[in-house]
Amino acid sequence: MRRRSAAAAILCLAGFAWPGMSSALTGAAPLEEKARAGKAAPAEQRRIRGAYLARAANCMGCHTARAGRPYAGGRSLSTPFGTFITTNITPDMATGIGGWNEEDFWKAMHEGKSRDGRPLYPAFPYTEYTKITREDSDAIFAHLQSLSPVSQKNPSSRIDFPYDFEPLLILWRAVYFKPGVYQPDSLKSREWNRGAYLVQGLGHCSACHTERNPLAVVRGAYDEDSSGAQIMGSNWYAPSLTSSAEAGSAKWPMGEIIRLLTTGVSRLATTSGPMAEVVGQSLQHLTKEDARAMAVYLKSLPESNPRPKAGAPALTEEVQKLFRQGAGIYKRHCQDCHGDAGQGAPGIYPPLAGNRAVTMNPPVNVIRSVLNGGYPPVTAGNPRPYGMPPFAQTLNDGEVALVLSYIRNTWGNRASFVTRAQVDKSREGIH
Amino acid sequence: MKRDIPVTFLFAIALAHAAGFATAATPIEVPNTMAERVKPCVVCHGLEEKTGRGNYYPRIAGKPEGYLFNQLRNFRDGRRYYRPMALLLENLTDQYLLEMAVYFSTLEQPYPPPERVALLPAKTKLAQKLVNEGDPARNIPACTECHGQELMGTAPFVPGLLGLPRVYMIAQFGAWKSGGLMRGQTEDCMSEIAKQLTAEETSAIAAWLASQPVPRNSGPAAGLSAGMAERCAGIVHGGARR
């Protein structure tokens, strides 16, 4: 109790700083919250704002175990470098961050250092959070400190050799990590800057989406040449946000970008796996203004050099024969939902014709879709989603490869063959 | 309860064109029903013959809604382990899982014919005794006390025991006993009972139950006796075993 009021006092003092922050970055708090915040004391206002920012940064998503106490940590994130166990960030003195102050917290968010000075692993995306302003960091801290303390000691991370060697981490940081708050671009609109701040900082999109970035060193972003390539310990490929053949939105109408980010489905694409989680836990809670700002920024991103496409097969008689087999499987198992021309029912059953997720290289995500099935996230905008059945139990590797090769090369789609070996690799751990 | 009104969605395709996606065909019509939404479940929990798949998939239609809801949450949250279901459910909220549970609990589906199992008379007797009388010496109540006189379950948390595959039941007993990943960690009154049964007893019970015909026009019994409700307090009161 004593600690809480002390914290509140500190927040009150510091609270006057934030209304004066760079206007480009002052996002809207949820409207009804804003109304409440208008009447509330500054410390209270900041706490409410912090709760919203923590959502946008999805702190809870990582710092909560499945069905565990929110923010009490214990979720394991498996990476090719070992298994990280997230920490308890409730204000518990013994097991959480109850003993931390704003300065300690800022060091973690901005510099990636724990309270005792230990460099943190970038499984905690401070590489992106470093762009967050001091004011926002303090607000998030105020929110976390206002939670009820949960006493929960989590197991420690198991980092594999040689990544557990601290000097290596220090070296990596020296080379690849530059702390620095987001600097608004004065040539761009306020909305664009807000979007950039959300995407690059709070939303930490590039923690998953940037290909072959420095993070690959530690995070293992997909690399076609390396075997057993993984994203965050799973067989997911996070497509590039700057390539319209992947996840770029330059050619999309604004409305569809916003719809995808906030409801999990759109007429042109559907989210699944880790992205479904990001939408369900974080993005669906964005205010209209912030979702729009994000879309404005994403739409403006210049086209990057697309990764070289693995070639589509020449349509020889042999290949046509395989496609006919694939077409048979499609008709039996897929056509009811995705349609005879791959047209689907946009917003419900994704169209497969002209769907870049289908033709993407590497084909790991579509292999996963067919093996595991899944539902897009439940969101306020899509409260009762339709789902896709898993086929791991019904189709063998060869059949999955055939049906995928077919849908990647029909209705105007063109992409490389999916091989039996690629399917097999994705099956790992599935029974 | 919510009723589904069959409506069809027809989406304008103009937008898809605007975005450069030429979709010539009309979008397929999708009924706005719960049945359509649970299609992914039906590949495994449906009616069609399951030969060649180890006959392992348990029936879920007509089971008490509270039981189904608890199981769905258990799978999603890792308290009961079956990876394909965990992956399928990972993005779904409690509210939606409850809707699915309600849907399946009210679903009427013909039962499969009883499995043909050759059972020695001594085994039959052993099974029947445990099912109908239990074993007071080991503090095992009759199965019927909780699972209903007709073994068709007791609303809302205790499932029926008829119409389930034999191998499925054996696997459940194994999971409770080993306290392993599958089911052992749930705090339910059933696990204590299962842990006391010998392998011989569980195999006799599973074989006997699987070979019983399912009574017509039958459903879950109304409620547990006070004694059994007490014993199953973790489920009855917690409901949400969080």
mmCIF file of N, CA and C in Angstrom, chain A residues 66-67 251-253 256 267-268 273 276-277 336-341 343-346 348-349 353-355 368 372-378 383-390 393-394 428-431, chain B residues 2 4 9 11-12 15-16 19 21 23 25-28 30-34 36-41 43 53 57 75-79 81-84 86-88 90-93 96 99-100 242:
data_model
loop_
_atom_site.group_PDB
_atom_site.id
_atom_site.type_symbol
_atom_site.label_atom_id
_atom_site.label_comp_id
_atom_site.label_asym_id
_atom_site.label_seq_id
_atom_site.Cartn_x
_atom_site.Cartn_y
_atom_site.Cartn_z
ATOM 1 N N ARG A 66 -0.422 -19.398 -20.913
ATOM 2 C CA ARG A 66 -1.750 -19.822 -21.348
ATOM 3 C C ARG A 66 -2.634 -20.007 -20.129
ATOM 4 N N ALA A 67 -3.772 -19.333 -20.138
ATOM 5 C CA ALA A 67 -4.723 -19.406 -19.039
ATOM 6 C C ALA A 67 -4.094 -18.973 -17.726
ATOM 7 N N LYS A 251 -1.128 -1.418 -52.524
ATOM 8 C CA LYS A 251 -2.195 -1.462 -53.524
ATOM 9 C C LYS A 251 -3.575 -1.728 -52.938
ATOM 10 N N TRP A 252 -3.644 -1.783 -51.621
ATOM 11 C CA TRP A 252 -4.938 -2.075 -51.008
ATOM 12 C C TRP A 252 -5.720 -0.804 -50.711
ATOM 13 N N PRO A 253 -7.064 -0.886 -50.793
ATOM 14 C CA PRO A 253 -7.863 0.248 -50.316
ATOM 15 C C PRO A 253 -7.675 0.392 -48.796
ATOM 16 N N GLU A 256 -9.743 -1.828 -46.406
ATOM 17 C CA GLU A 256 -9.398 -3.245 -46.268
ATOM 18 C C GLU A 256 -8.205 -3.441 -45.338
ATOM 19 N N ARG A 267 -11.585 -8.772 -47.180
ATOM 20 C CA ARG A 267 -11.971 -9.469 -48.404
ATOM 21 C C ARG A 267 -10.770 -10.008 -49.152
ATOM 22 N N LEU A 268 -9.599 -9.505 -48.837
ATOM 23 C CA LEU A 268 -8.420 -9.870 -49.600
ATOM 24 C C LEU A 268 -7.485 -10.805 -48.854
ATOM 25 N N GLY A 273 -2.458 -17.899 -37.199
ATOM 26 C CA GLY A 273 -1.287 -18.152 -36.363
ATOM 27 C C GLY A 273 -0.885 -16.935 -35.547
ATOM 28 N N ALA A 276 -2.836 -13.791 -36.119
ATOM 29 C CA ALA A 276 -4.178 -13.829 -35.546
ATOM 30 C C ALA A 276 -4.112 -13.445 -34.069
ATOM 31 N N GLU A 277 -3.061 -13.882 -33.412
ATOM 32 C CA GLU A 277 -2.905 -13.553 -31.999
ATOM 33 C C GLU A 277 -2.662 -12.052 -31.821
ATOM 34 N N ASP A 336 -16.119 -27.081 -51.303
ATOM 35 C CA ASP A 336 -17.307 -26.648 -50.576
ATOM 36 C C ASP A 336 -17.120 -25.265 -49.987
ATOM 37 N N CYS A 337 -15.951 -24.995 -49.475
ATOM 38 C CA CYS A 337 -15.718 -23.708 -48.824
ATOM 39 C C CYS A 337 -15.038 -22.704 -49.749
ATOM 40 N N HIS A 338 -14.018 -23.162 -50.474
ATOM 41 C CA HIS A 338 -13.245 -22.197 -51.259
ATOM 42 C C HIS A 338 -13.751 -22.010 -52.687
ATOM 43 N N GLY A 339 -14.771 -22.765 -53.074
ATOM 44 C CA GLY A 339 -15.413 -22.537 -54.364
ATOM 45 C C GLY A 339 -14.754 -23.234 -55.537
ATOM 46 N N ASP A 340 -15.530 -23.466 -56.591
ATOM 47 C CA ASP A 340 -15.020 -24.202 -57.749
ATOM 48 C C ASP A 340 -14.003 -23.392 -58.544
ATOM 49 N N ALA A 341 -14.004 -22.060 -58.348
ATOM 50 C CA ALA A 341 -13.028 -21.238 -59.058
ATOM 51 C C ALA A 341 -12.090 -20.551 -58.060
ATOM 52 N N GLN A 343 -12.953 -18.905 -55.615
ATOM 53 C CA GLN A 343 -13.476 -17.566 -55.312
ATOM 54 C C GLN A 343 -13.827 -17.398 -53.850
ATOM 55 N N GLY A 344 -14.049 -18.511 -53.130
ATOM 56 C CA GLY A 344 -14.376 -18.439 -51.710
ATOM 57 C C GLY A 344 -15.577 -17.571 -51.426
ATOM 58 N N ALA A 345 -15.653 -17.085 -50.211
ATOM 59 C CA ALA A 345 -16.696 -16.147 -49.800
ATOM 60 C C ALA A 345 -15.969 -15.085 -48.997
ATOM 61 N N PRO A 346 -15.530 -14.030 -49.660
ATOM 62 C CA PRO A 346 -14.643 -13.054 -49.017
ATOM 63 C C PRO A 346 -15.146 -12.616 -47.642
ATOM 64 N N ILE A 348 -15.348 -14.554 -45.177
ATOM 65 C CA ILE A 348 -15.768 -15.769 -44.472
ATOM 66 C C ILE A 348 -14.793 -16.900 -44.802
ATOM 67 N N TYR A 349 -14.834 -17.334 -46.041
ATOM 68 C CA TYR A 349 -13.871 -18.328 -46.528
ATOM 69 C C TYR A 349 -12.961 -17.631 -47.526
ATOM 70 N N ALA A 353 -8.025 -17.829 -55.280
ATOM 71 C CA ALA A 353 -7.600 -17.253 -56.554
ATOM 72 C C ALA A 353 -7.105 -15.838 -56.297
ATOM 73 N N GLY A 354 -5.927 -15.542 -56.802
ATOM 74 C CA GLY A 354 -5.382 -14.190 -56.628
ATOM 75 C C GLY A 354 -4.992 -13.871 -55.204
ATOM 76 N N ASN A 355 -4.900 -14.896 -54.345
ATOM 77 C CA ASN A 355 -4.534 -14.681 -52.941
ATOM 78 C C ASN A 355 -3.023 -14.851 -52.800
ATOM 79 N N ARG A 368 1.029 -25.102 -43.423
ATOM 80 C CA ARG A 368 0.466 -25.112 -42.072
ATOM 81 C C ARG A 368 -1.052 -25.004 -42.102
ATOM 82 N N ASN A 372 -2.991 -27.949 -40.297
ATOM 83 C CA ASN A 372 -3.583 -27.662 -38.984
ATOM 84 C C ASN A 372 -4.947 -27.003 -39.017
ATOM 85 N N GLY A 373 -5.344 -26.443 -40.156
ATOM 86 C CA GLY A 373 -6.601 -25.706 -40.190
ATOM 87 C C GLY A 373 -6.537 -24.519 -39.252
ATOM 88 N N GLY A 374 -7.677 -24.043 -38.820
ATOM 89 C CA GLY A 374 -7.673 -22.954 -37.852
ATOM 90 C C GLY A 374 -8.821 -21.991 -38.058
ATOM 91 N N TYR A 375 -9.020 -21.175 -37.035
ATOM 92 C CA TYR A 375 -10.010 -20.108 -37.099
ATOM 93 C C TYR A 375 -9.267 -18.782 -37.045
ATOM 94 N N PRO A 376 -9.738 -17.770 -37.808
ATOM 95 C CA PRO A 376 -9.198 -16.436 -37.568
ATOM 96 C C PRO A 376 -9.594 -16.010 -36.143
ATOM 97 N N PRO A 377 -8.989 -14.931 -35.631
ATOM 98 C CA PRO A 377 -9.281 -14.593 -34.235
ATOM 99 C C PRO A 377 -10.716 -14.118 -34.047
ATOM 100 N N VAL A 378 -11.243 -14.365 -32.869
ATOM 101 C CA VAL A 378 -12.522 -13.776 -32.489
ATOM 102 C C VAL A 378 -12.259 -12.313 -32.151
ATOM 103 N N PRO A 383 -17.084 -11.607 -34.538
ATOM 104 C CA PRO A 383 -17.227 -12.316 -33.259
ATOM 105 C C PRO A 383 -17.441 -13.822 -33.392
ATOM 106 N N ARG A 384 -17.901 -14.265 -34.554
ATOM 107 C CA ARG A 384 -18.174 -15.705 -34.688
ATOM 108 C C ARG A 384 -17.552 -16.210 -35.983
ATOM 109 N N PRO A 385 -16.217 -16.310 -36.003
ATOM 110 C CA PRO A 385 -15.545 -16.668 -37.252
ATOM 111 C C PRO A 385 -15.857 -18.086 -37.713
ATOM 112 N N TYR A 386 -15.705 -18.282 -39.007
ATOM 113 C CA TYR A 386 -15.800 -19.616 -39.604
ATOM 114 C C TYR A 386 -14.406 -20.201 -39.622
ATOM 115 N N GLY A 387 -14.306 -21.537 -39.710
ATOM 116 C CA GLY A 387 -12.981 -22.137 -39.591
ATOM 117 C C GLY A 387 -12.642 -23.092 -40.714
ATOM 118 N N MET A 388 -11.379 -23.477 -40.686
ATOM 119 C CA MET A 388 -10.875 -24.432 -41.674
ATOM 120 C C MET A 388 -10.464 -25.715 -40.941
ATOM 121 N N PRO A 389 -10.893 -26.871 -41.431
ATOM 122 C CA PRO A 389 -10.543 -28.117 -40.759
ATOM 123 C C PRO A 389 -9.064 -28.456 -40.935
ATOM 124 N N PRO A 390 -8.475 -29.166 -39.982
ATOM 125 C CA PRO A 390 -7.118 -29.670 -40.206
ATOM 126 C C PRO A 390 -7.172 -30.867 -41.142
ATOM 127 N N GLN A 393 -4.650 -35.266 -40.511
ATOM 128 C CA GLN A 393 -5.108 -36.625 -40.218
ATOM 129 C C GLN A 393 -5.735 -37.299 -41.435
ATOM 130 N N THR A 394 -6.160 -36.502 -42.415
ATOM 131 C CA THR A 394 -6.908 -37.046 -43.543
ATOM 132 C C THR A 394 -6.063 -37.224 -44.802
ATOM 133 N N GLU A 428 6.289 -31.750 -38.171
ATOM 134 C CA GLU A 428 6.952 -31.923 -36.884
ATOM 135 C C GLU A 428 6.016 -31.660 -35.709
ATOM 136 N N GLY A 429 5.947 -32.615 -34.848
ATOM 137 C CA GLY A 429 5.182 -32.380 -33.631
ATOM 138 C C GLY A 429 3.684 -32.466 -33.801
ATOM 139 N N ILE A 430 3.229 -32.789 -35.004
ATOM 140 C CA ILE A 430 1.783 -32.939 -35.178
ATOM 141 C C ILE A 430 1.471 -34.420 -35.145
ATOM 142 N N HIS A 431 0.416 -34.788 -34.419
ATOM 143 C CA HIS A 431 0.074 -36.190 -34.547
ATOM 144 C C HIS A 431 -1.216 -36.341 -35.314
ATOM 145 N N LYS B 2 -29.542 -18.558 -28.452
ATOM 146 C CA LYS B 2 -29.618 -17.901 -29.763
ATOM 147 C C LYS B 2 -30.039 -18.890 -30.852
ATOM 148 N N ASP B 4 -30.133 -19.710 -34.858
ATOM 149 C CA ASP B 4 -29.493 -19.294 -36.093
ATOM 150 C C ASP B 4 -30.509 -19.141 -37.197
ATOM 151 N N PHE B 9 -24.823 -14.876 -47.391
ATOM 152 C CA PHE B 9 -23.991 -13.713 -47.614
ATOM 153 C C PHE B 9 -23.620 -13.645 -49.081
ATOM 154 N N PHE B 11 -21.356 -11.239 -51.302
ATOM 155 C CA PHE B 11 -20.517 -10.058 -51.261
ATOM 156 C C PHE B 11 -20.321 -9.458 -52.636
ATOM 157 N N ALA B 12 -20.345 -8.174 -52.665
ATOM 158 C CA ALA B 12 -20.085 -7.489 -53.925
ATOM 159 C C ALA B 12 -18.662 -7.788 -54.345
ATOM 160 N N LEU B 15 -15.226 -4.574 -55.259
ATOM 161 C CA LEU B 15 -14.073 -4.190 -54.485
ATOM 162 C C LEU B 15 -12.870 -5.044 -54.845
ATOM 163 N N ALA B 16 -13.122 -6.331 -54.978
ATOM 164 C CA ALA B 16 -12.028 -7.219 -55.325
ATOM 165 C C ALA B 16 -11.408 -6.790 -56.655
ATOM 166 N N ALA B 19 -9.157 -3.791 -56.339
ATOM 167 C CA ALA B 19 -7.853 -4.085 -55.769
ATOM 168 C C ALA B 19 -7.011 -4.930 -56.709
ATOM 169 N N PHE B 21 -7.895 -7.850 -58.033
ATOM 170 C CA PHE B 21 -8.116 -9.277 -57.947
ATOM 171 C C PHE B 21 -9.298 -9.632 -58.823
ATOM 172 N N THR B 23 -11.946 -11.715 -59.818
ATOM 173 C CA THR B 23 -12.686 -12.889 -59.402
ATOM 174 C C THR B 23 -13.907 -12.988 -60.301
ATOM 175 N N ALA B 25 -15.958 -15.692 -60.720
ATOM 176 C CA ALA B 25 -17.078 -16.455 -60.201
ATOM 177 C C ALA B 25 -17.772 -15.720 -59.064
ATOM 178 N N THR B 26 -19.050 -16.010 -58.870
ATOM 179 C CA THR B 26 -19.792 -15.430 -57.750
ATOM 180 C C THR B 26 -19.317 -16.100 -56.471
ATOM 181 N N PRO B 27 -19.173 -15.318 -55.416
ATOM 182 C CA PRO B 27 -18.761 -15.931 -54.157
ATOM 183 C C PRO B 27 -19.737 -17.036 -53.757
ATOM 184 N N ILE B 28 -19.243 -18.071 -53.121
ATOM 185 C CA ILE B 28 -20.139 -19.142 -52.734
ATOM 186 C C ILE B 28 -21.042 -18.660 -51.603
ATOM 187 N N VAL B 30 -22.756 -18.923 -48.112
ATOM 188 C CA VAL B 30 -22.414 -19.568 -46.844
ATOM 189 C C VAL B 30 -23.566 -19.395 -45.861
ATOM 190 N N PRO B 31 -24.165 -20.493 -45.394
ATOM 191 C CA PRO B 31 -25.253 -20.352 -44.425
ATOM 192 C C PRO B 31 -24.727 -19.724 -43.132
ATOM 193 N N ASN B 32 -25.479 -18.776 -42.590
ATOM 194 C CA ASN B 32 -25.071 -18.110 -41.354
ATOM 195 C C ASN B 32 -25.544 -18.920 -40.154
ATOM 196 N N THR B 33 -24.985 -20.119 -40.010
ATOM 197 C CA THR B 33 -25.438 -21.013 -38.942
ATOM 198 C C THR B 33 -24.258 -21.486 -38.121
ATOM 199 N N MET B 34 -24.571 -22.025 -36.954
ATOM 200 C CA MET B 34 -23.530 -22.611 -36.118
ATOM 201 C C MET B 34 -23.013 -23.891 -36.786
ATOM 202 N N GLU B 36 -22.504 -24.476 -39.812
ATOM 203 C CA GLU B 36 -21.481 -24.120 -40.789
ATOM 204 C C GLU B 36 -20.176 -23.752 -40.075
ATOM 205 N N ARG B 37 -20.321 -23.093 -38.935
ATOM 206 C CA ARG B 37 -19.128 -22.628 -38.219
ATOM 207 C C ARG B 37 -18.344 -23.764 -37.561
ATOM 208 N N VAL B 38 -18.995 -24.858 -37.274
ATOM 209 C CA VAL B 38 -18.264 -25.958 -36.636
ATOM 210 C C VAL B 38 -17.883 -27.043 -37.644
ATOM 211 N N LYS B 39 -17.932 -26.722 -38.917
ATOM 212 C CA LYS B 39 -17.521 -27.704 -39.924
ATOM 213 C C LYS B 39 -16.138 -28.301 -39.630
ATOM 214 N N PRO B 40 -15.179 -27.483 -39.161
ATOM 215 C CA PRO B 40 -13.870 -28.069 -38.882
ATOM 216 C C PRO B 40 -13.921 -29.185 -37.833
ATOM 217 N N CYS B 41 -14.902 -29.166 -36.969
ATOM 218 C CA CYS B 41 -14.965 -30.183 -35.914
ATOM 219 C C CYS B 41 -15.477 -31.490 -36.488
ATOM 220 N N VAL B 43 -15.108 -33.008 -39.233
ATOM 221 C CA VAL B 43 -14.224 -33.962 -39.910
ATOM 222 C C VAL B 43 -13.827 -35.074 -38.952
ATOM 223 N N ARG B 53 -8.924 -45.206 -38.841
ATOM 224 C CA ARG B 53 -8.362 -44.101 -38.068
ATOM 225 C C ARG B 53 -8.278 -44.487 -36.598
ATOM 226 N N TYR B 57 -11.948 -41.152 -32.274
ATOM 227 C CA TYR B 57 -12.586 -39.868 -32.039
ATOM 228 C C TYR B 57 -13.836 -39.997 -31.186
ATOM 229 N N PHE B 75 -8.665 -28.012 -23.556
ATOM 230 C CA PHE B 75 -7.802 -28.223 -24.725
ATOM 231 C C PHE B 75 -7.102 -26.923 -25.095
ATOM 232 N N ARG B 76 -7.865 -25.845 -25.168
ATOM 233 C CA ARG B 76 -7.277 -24.578 -25.593
ATOM 234 C C ARG B 76 -6.188 -24.125 -24.629
ATOM 235 N N ASP B 77 -6.432 -24.332 -23.336
ATOM 236 C CA ASP B 77 -5.504 -23.797 -22.347
ATOM 237 C C ASP B 77 -4.447 -24.797 -21.895
ATOM 238 N N GLY B 78 -4.407 -25.961 -22.539
ATOM 239 C CA GLY B 78 -3.342 -26.906 -22.245
ATOM 240 C C GLY B 78 -3.560 -27.754 -21.000
ATOM 241 N N ARG B 79 -4.773 -27.795 -20.474
ATOM 242 C CA ARG B 79 -5.013 -28.668 -19.325
ATOM 243 C C ARG B 79 -5.391 -30.080 -19.758
ATOM 244 N N TYR B 81 -4.514 -32.523 -23.223
ATOM 245 C CA TYR B 81 -3.616 -32.378 -24.344
ATOM 246 C C TYR B 81 -4.047 -33.141 -25.577
ATOM 247 N N TYR B 82 -4.337 -32.429 -26.615
ATOM 248 C CA TYR B 82 -4.491 -33.018 -27.943
ATOM 249 C C TYR B 82 -4.198 -31.885 -28.900
ATOM 250 N N ARG B 83 -3.025 -31.946 -29.506
ATOM 251 C CA ARG B 83 -2.506 -30.781 -30.219
ATOM 252 C C ARG B 83 -3.403 -30.281 -31.349
ATOM 253 N N PRO B 84 -3.951 -31.171 -32.186
ATOM 254 C CA PRO B 84 -4.785 -30.631 -33.268
ATOM 255 C C PRO B 84 -5.927 -29.768 -32.755
ATOM 256 N N ALA B 86 -5.943 -28.137 -29.814
ATOM 257 C CA ALA B 86 -5.371 -26.937 -29.196
ATOM 258 C C ALA B 86 -5.093 -25.890 -30.273
ATOM 259 N N LEU B 87 -4.545 -26.329 -31.402
ATOM 260 C CA LEU B 87 -4.230 -25.390 -32.482
ATOM 261 C C LEU B 87 -5.494 -24.794 -33.074
ATOM 262 N N LEU B 88 -6.500 -25.624 -33.196
ATOM 263 C CA LEU B 88 -7.748 -25.168 -33.806
ATOM 264 C C LEU B 88 -8.436 -24.113 -32.937
ATOM 265 N N GLU B 90 -7.044 -22.070 -30.638
ATOM 266 C CA GLU B 90 -6.198 -21.086 -29.952
ATOM 267 C C GLU B 90 -6.665 -19.638 -30.066
ATOM 268 N N ASN B 91 -7.399 -19.311 -31.112
ATOM 269 C CA ASN B 91 -7.826 -17.908 -31.248
ATOM 270 C C ASN B 91 -9.258 -17.659 -30.784
ATOM 271 N N LEU B 92 -9.855 -18.639 -30.137
ATOM 272 C CA LEU B 92 -11.274 -18.501 -29.810
ATOM 273 C C LEU B 92 -11.486 -18.132 -28.347
ATOM 274 N N THR B 93 -12.510 -17.318 -28.107
ATOM 275 C CA THR B 93 -12.790 -16.846 -26.752
ATOM 276 C C THR B 93 -13.718 -17.813 -26.015
ATOM 277 N N TYR B 96 -17.283 -17.844 -27.341
ATOM 278 C CA TYR B 96 -17.514 -18.591 -28.581
ATOM 279 C C TYR B 96 -17.448 -20.095 -28.313
ATOM 280 N N GLU B 99 -20.687 -21.157 -27.008
ATOM 281 C CA GLU B 99 -21.669 -21.283 -28.085
ATOM 282 C C GLU B 99 -21.526 -22.621 -28.806
ATOM 283 N N MET B 100 -20.272 -23.020 -29.019
ATOM 284 C CA MET B 100 -20.049 -24.313 -29.669
ATOM 285 C C MET B 100 -20.539 -25.450 -28.774
ATOM 286 N N ARG B 242 -10.422 -22.649 -13.401
ATOM 287 C CA ARG B 242 -9.352 -21.759 -13.876
ATOM 288 C C ARG B 242 -8.155 -21.892 -12.981
#
